[in-house]
Structure formats: structure tokens, C-alpha cells
XYZ file of C-alpha atoms in Angstrom:
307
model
C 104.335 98.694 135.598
C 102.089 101.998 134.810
C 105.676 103.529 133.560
C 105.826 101.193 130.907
C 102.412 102.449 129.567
C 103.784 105.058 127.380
C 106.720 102.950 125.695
C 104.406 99.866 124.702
C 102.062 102.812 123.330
C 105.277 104.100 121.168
C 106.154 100.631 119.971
C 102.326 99.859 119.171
C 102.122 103.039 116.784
C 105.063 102.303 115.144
C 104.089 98.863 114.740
C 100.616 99.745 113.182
C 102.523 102.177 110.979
C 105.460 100.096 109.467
C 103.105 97.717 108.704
C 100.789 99.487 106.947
C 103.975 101.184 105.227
C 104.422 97.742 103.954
C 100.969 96.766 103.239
C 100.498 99.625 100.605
C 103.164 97.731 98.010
C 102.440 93.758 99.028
C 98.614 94.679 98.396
C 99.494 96.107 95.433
C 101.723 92.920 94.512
C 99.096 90.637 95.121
C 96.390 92.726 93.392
C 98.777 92.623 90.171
C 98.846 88.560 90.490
C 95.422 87.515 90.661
C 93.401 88.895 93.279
C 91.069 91.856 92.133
C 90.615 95.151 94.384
C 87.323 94.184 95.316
C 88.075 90.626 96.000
C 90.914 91.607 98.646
C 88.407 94.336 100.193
C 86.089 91.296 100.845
C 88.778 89.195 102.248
C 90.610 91.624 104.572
C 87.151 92.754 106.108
C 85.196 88.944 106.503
C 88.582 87.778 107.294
C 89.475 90.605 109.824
C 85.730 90.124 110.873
C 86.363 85.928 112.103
C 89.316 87.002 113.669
C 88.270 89.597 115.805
C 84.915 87.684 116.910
C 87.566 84.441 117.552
C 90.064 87.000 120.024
C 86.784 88.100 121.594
C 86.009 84.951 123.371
C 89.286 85.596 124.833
C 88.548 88.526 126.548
C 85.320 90.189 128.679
C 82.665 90.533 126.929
C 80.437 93.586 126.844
C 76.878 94.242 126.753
C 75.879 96.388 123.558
C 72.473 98.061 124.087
C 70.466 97.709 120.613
C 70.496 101.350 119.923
C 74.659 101.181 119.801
C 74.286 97.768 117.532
C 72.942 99.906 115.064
C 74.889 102.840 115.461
C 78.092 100.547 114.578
C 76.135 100.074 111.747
C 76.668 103.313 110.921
C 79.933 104.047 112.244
C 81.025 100.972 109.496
C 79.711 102.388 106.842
C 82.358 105.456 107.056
C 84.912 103.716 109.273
C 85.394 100.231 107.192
C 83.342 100.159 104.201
C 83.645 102.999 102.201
C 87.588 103.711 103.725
C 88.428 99.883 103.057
C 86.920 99.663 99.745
C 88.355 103.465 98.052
C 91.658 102.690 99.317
C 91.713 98.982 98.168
C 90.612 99.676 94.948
C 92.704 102.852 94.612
C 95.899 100.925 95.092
C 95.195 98.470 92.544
C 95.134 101.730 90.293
C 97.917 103.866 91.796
C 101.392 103.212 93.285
C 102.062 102.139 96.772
C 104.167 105.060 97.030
C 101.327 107.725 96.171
C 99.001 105.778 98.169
C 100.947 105.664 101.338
C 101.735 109.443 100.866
C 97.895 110.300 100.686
C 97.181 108.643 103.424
C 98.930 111.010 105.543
C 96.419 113.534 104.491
C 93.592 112.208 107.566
C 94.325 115.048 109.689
C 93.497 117.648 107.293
C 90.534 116.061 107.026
C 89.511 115.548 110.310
C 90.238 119.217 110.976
C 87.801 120.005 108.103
C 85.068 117.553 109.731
C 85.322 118.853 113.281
C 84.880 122.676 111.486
C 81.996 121.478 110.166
C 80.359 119.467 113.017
C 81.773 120.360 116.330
C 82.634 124.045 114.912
C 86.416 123.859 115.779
C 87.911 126.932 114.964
C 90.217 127.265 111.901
C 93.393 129.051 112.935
C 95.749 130.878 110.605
C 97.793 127.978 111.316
C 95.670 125.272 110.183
C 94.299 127.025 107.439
C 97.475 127.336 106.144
C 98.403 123.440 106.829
C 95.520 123.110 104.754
C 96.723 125.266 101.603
C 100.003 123.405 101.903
C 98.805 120.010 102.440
C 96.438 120.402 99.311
C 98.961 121.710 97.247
C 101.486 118.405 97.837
C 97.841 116.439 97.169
C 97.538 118.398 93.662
C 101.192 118.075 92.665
C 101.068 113.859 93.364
C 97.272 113.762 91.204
C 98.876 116.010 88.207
C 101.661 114.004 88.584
C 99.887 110.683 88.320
C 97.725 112.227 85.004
C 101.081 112.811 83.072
C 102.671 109.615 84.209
C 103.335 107.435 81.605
C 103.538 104.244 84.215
C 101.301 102.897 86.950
C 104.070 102.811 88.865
C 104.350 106.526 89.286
C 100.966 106.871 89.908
C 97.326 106.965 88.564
C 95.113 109.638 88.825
C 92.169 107.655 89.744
C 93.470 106.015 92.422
C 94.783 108.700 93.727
C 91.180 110.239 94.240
C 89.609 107.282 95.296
C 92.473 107.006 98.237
C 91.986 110.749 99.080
C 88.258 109.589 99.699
C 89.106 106.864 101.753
C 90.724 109.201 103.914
C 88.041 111.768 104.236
C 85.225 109.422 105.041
C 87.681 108.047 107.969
C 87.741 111.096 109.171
C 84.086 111.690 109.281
C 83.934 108.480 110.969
C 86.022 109.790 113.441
C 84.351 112.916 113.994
C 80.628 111.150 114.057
C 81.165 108.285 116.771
C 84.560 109.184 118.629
C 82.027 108.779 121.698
C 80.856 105.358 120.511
C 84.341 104.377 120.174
C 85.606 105.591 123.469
C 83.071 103.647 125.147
C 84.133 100.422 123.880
C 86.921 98.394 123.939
C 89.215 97.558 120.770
C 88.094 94.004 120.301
C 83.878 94.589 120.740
C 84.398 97.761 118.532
C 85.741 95.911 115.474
C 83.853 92.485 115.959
C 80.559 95.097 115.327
C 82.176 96.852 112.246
C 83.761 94.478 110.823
C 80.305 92.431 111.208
C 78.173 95.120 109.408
C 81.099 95.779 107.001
C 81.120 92.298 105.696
C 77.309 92.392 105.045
C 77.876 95.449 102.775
C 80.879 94.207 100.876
C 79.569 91.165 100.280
C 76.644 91.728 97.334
C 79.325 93.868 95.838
C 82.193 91.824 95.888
C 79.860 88.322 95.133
C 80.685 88.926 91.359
C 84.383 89.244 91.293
C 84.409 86.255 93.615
C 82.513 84.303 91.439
C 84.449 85.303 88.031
C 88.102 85.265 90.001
C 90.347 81.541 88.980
C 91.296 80.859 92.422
C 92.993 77.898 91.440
C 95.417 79.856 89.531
C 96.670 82.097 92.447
C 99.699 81.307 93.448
C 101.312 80.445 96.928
C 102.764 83.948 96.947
C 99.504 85.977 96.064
C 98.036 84.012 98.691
C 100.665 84.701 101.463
C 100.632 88.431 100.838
C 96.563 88.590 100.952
C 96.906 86.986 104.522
C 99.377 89.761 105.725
C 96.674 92.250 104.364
C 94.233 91.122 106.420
C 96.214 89.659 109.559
C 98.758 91.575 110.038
C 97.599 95.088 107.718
C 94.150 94.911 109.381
C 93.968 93.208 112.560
C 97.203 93.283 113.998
C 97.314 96.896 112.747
C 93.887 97.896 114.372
C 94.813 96.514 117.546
C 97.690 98.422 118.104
C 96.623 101.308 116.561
C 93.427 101.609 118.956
C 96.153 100.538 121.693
C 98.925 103.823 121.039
C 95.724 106.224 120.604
C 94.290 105.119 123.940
C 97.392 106.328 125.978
C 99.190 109.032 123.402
C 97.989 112.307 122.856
C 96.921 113.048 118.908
C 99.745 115.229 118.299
C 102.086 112.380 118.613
C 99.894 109.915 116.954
C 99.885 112.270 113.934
C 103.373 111.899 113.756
C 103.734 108.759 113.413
C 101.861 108.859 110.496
C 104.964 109.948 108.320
C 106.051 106.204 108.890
C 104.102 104.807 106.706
C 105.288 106.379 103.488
C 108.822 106.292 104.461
C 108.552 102.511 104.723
C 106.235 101.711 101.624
C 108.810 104.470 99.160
C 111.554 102.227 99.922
C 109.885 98.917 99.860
C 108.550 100.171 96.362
C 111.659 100.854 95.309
C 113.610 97.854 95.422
C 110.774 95.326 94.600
C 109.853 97.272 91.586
C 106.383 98.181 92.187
C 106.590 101.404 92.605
C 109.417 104.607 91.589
C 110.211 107.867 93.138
C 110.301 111.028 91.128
C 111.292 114.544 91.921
C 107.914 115.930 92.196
C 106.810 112.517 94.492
C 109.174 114.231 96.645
C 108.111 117.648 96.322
C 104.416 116.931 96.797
C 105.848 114.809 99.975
C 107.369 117.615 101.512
C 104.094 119.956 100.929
C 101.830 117.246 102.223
C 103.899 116.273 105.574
C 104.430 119.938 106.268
C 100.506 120.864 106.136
C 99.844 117.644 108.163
C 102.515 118.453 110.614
C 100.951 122.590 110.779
C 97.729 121.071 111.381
C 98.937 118.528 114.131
C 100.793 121.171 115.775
C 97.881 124.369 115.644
C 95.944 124.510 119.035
C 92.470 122.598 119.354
C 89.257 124.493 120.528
C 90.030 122.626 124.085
C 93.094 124.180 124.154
C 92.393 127.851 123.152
C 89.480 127.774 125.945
C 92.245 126.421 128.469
C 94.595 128.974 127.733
C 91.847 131.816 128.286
C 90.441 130.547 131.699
C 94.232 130.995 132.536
C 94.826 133.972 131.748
């Protein structure tokens, strides 16, 4: 039974990353029909947030000493709220396609963040995953400032998304013991819980002002696969493919997502694909992949007591 372990772990990362390959352009669908960027941040958070506390009666529950209550208060901020809400509302600026691309950038970032905080050495190797990786970043933002069409891209957005992605990673870095010590069902009930208390004041406008009446069937259908299937689904087996693979191979996976969300884009119409989309593509999935690839302070330290 253990032997399957590794498979399910391959077919839950891929899962995670298709469909958040195909979130990036039915988001962006929906957000173009009727439902404003911070209006689908509050739904696919409160919305995530009932669903995870309704699967956790279904499963053993865990005691949560008051000091780590408040620490997921924390860990939300980063983790949920601020990522959730920069990449939301970037998309509803930018295409799917340069949105999907950034995202791809999280590495670099958490490389950065462990520099900083757990003083991970910077090899000539990452450093120059880094150059590269910020270079594809520059050529999609310049890209998006001369575009002439939101579907190409918007420079805004494209920020906002590149955000998102560093304050997951700083998440990451901050509480990746909290995290461990959980399981994947108590660890989002708890964020998603805090993250719906911050969204909420800020969202209560646009909820307020927004027609609902006037969204359609199909606005509605796609804002429930944002938050079932692009958020909890998603989470679930993303937690689940981390827990068994090793980073390396859940950093690859992360080129997935763009694939998928390019070519969705590009037959619905949301989104188009230039030369210099593909250029910055190759610069950014080549730093990620030099980053992935470098060795870890763990490592180095391993290969000295060796030797």
C-alpha cells in the first residue's frame, strides 16, 4: 500500500497544478462578467473557510494550544490574505497568461526569504537563477506597459501578482514549523478563519455596491470552481504531494500551471501569446528551475560531514 504513496503524491501535484492552470483564465472570465476582484477574494476565502471547517468534522480533530491560534493569525496574514487578495485583484488587471507565468516565480522568492531569515547561502547557482528569473519577470512587466490590450498584459497586475508571490513565500519561510505540525484540514480551517475576518471590512463595500441579481448562471459557476475546486480542492492536494515529495520535484510541477492557463487563454479569448510572453517564459522557468536544482544549506553541510 506504502508503494503507492509516491504515485497518489504525483497525481495530487498535478492535480493542484492543472487546476490552478485553469483557474488563472475562468477567474479572470468571471471577474470580466460581474464579480469584482475583491468580491471573488471574499468569496473564495469565507467560502474555502465553511468548507474546510465542514470536512473537519470528518476527520480527528486536534487540540490547538492558544499561543498557535494566534500564530495562524499570523501565518494568514502572509499565507491567505495578502497572497489571495494581490493575486485576485492582479488578475482582474492582467492576463491569465502573465499571471500564471509569475506565479512560477515563488521559489526565487523563497530562496531570497530563507537568505534573509534562516541565512541560506546564495550559491553562484542560485544567484544566477535569480538574475535570469528577474530578467523573464522584467521582460513580461515592460511588456504589459506597451501592450495596447489587457489581454497581453497589465503592468499593474503584474506587480500586484509578483507580491502575492513574495509574501507566500515569507509565509513559508516564517511558520513552515507551524505547518508541519498540523494536519491539512486544522491548518486551513485556522487561516482561512482569520483570513475571512480581514477580508471582510474590505470587501463589505464592493459587496454591498455589486448587482448580484444580474450575474449570470455562468459567472456564478466559474466563481464556485475558484473557490472549490481552485482553493480547496487545490490546497488539499497540494499540502498532500508536498508531504511525501521532495521540493525539487514540487518545484517542477510548477511549470504546469502556465502551460495549462496559455492554452486555455488562447482559445477562449481571454488571453494572447506574444513572442516576448515566450521569451520572458523561457527566462523565468530557467531561473526557477537553477534555483530548484542549486544545493540547500542541508545539503552542502551533508556533503562536508562526508567527505
Amino acid at each position: 500500500m506504502n508503494n503507492n504513496k509516491p504515485l497518489k503524491a504525483h497525481l495530487c501535484m498535478l492535480i493542484a497544478e492543472v487546476i490552478w492552470g485553469l483557474m488563472s483564465p475562468i477567474g479572470k472570465d468571471a471577474m470580466i462578467h460581474g464579480i469584482s476582484g475583491i468580491t471573488m477574494v471574499f468569496f473564495r476565502v469565507s467560502g474555502a473557510m465553511l468548507l474546510f471547517w465542514i470536512a473537519g468534522c470528518f476527520v480527528p480533530k486536534e487540540h490547538i494550544p492558544r499561543k498557535d491560534f494566534f500564530l495562524f493569525a499570523a501565518a494568514a496574514l502572509f499565507g491567505v490574505t495578502c497572497n489571495q487578495c494581490l493575486f485576485i485583484i492582479g488578475l482582474s488587471y492582467t492576463s491569465p497568461v502573465n499571471a500564471s507565468v509569475i506565479t512560477t516565480s515563488m521559489p526565487i522568492f523563497a530562496m531570497m526569504w530563507a537568505f534573509l531569515i534562516i541565512k541560506e547561502p546564495i550559491t553562484l547557482k542560485k544567484a544566477g537563477g535569480v538574475a535570469i528569473g528577474c530578467a523573464g519577470a522584467i521582460i513580461l512587466i515592460l511588456t504589459s506597459m506597451n501592450a495596447a490590450s489587457h489581454k497581453v498584459g497589465d503592468v499593474r497586475g503584474d506587480l500586484m501578482i509578483l507580491v502575492a508571490q513574495c509574501s507566500f513565500a515569507l509565509y513559508m519561510s516564517l511558520f513552515s514549523k507551524l505547518i508541519k505540525r498540523y494536519s491539512v484540514f486544522t491548518i486551513n480551517k485556522y487561516m482561512f478563519f482569520w483570513a475571512t475576518l480581514y477580508i471582510l471590512p474590505i470587501a463589505l463595500g464592493d459587496l454591498q455596491a455589486t448587482n448580484f441579481a444580474a450575474v449570470s448562471s455562468r459567472t456564478w459557476m466559474e466563481t464556485g470552481f475558484v473557490v472549490f475546486f481552485g482553493t480547496f480542492i487545490s490546497y488539499i492536494t497540494l499540502m498532500m504531494g508536498q508531504r511525501v515529495l521532495r521540493p525539487t520535484i514540487v518545484g517542477v510541477y510548477n511549470y504546469v500551471q502556465p502551460i495549462v492557463a496559455v492554452v486555455v487563454s488562447v482559445l477562449t479569448g481571454i488571453g494572447t501569446f506574444t513572442l516576448y510572453q515566450g521569451v520572458a517564459i523561457v527566462f523565468v522557468f530557467s531561473g526557477v528551475w537553477l534555483v530548484i536544482k542549486s544545493k540547500s544549506k542541508r545539503d552542502i553541510e551533508a556533503s562536508q560531514n562526508i567527505k
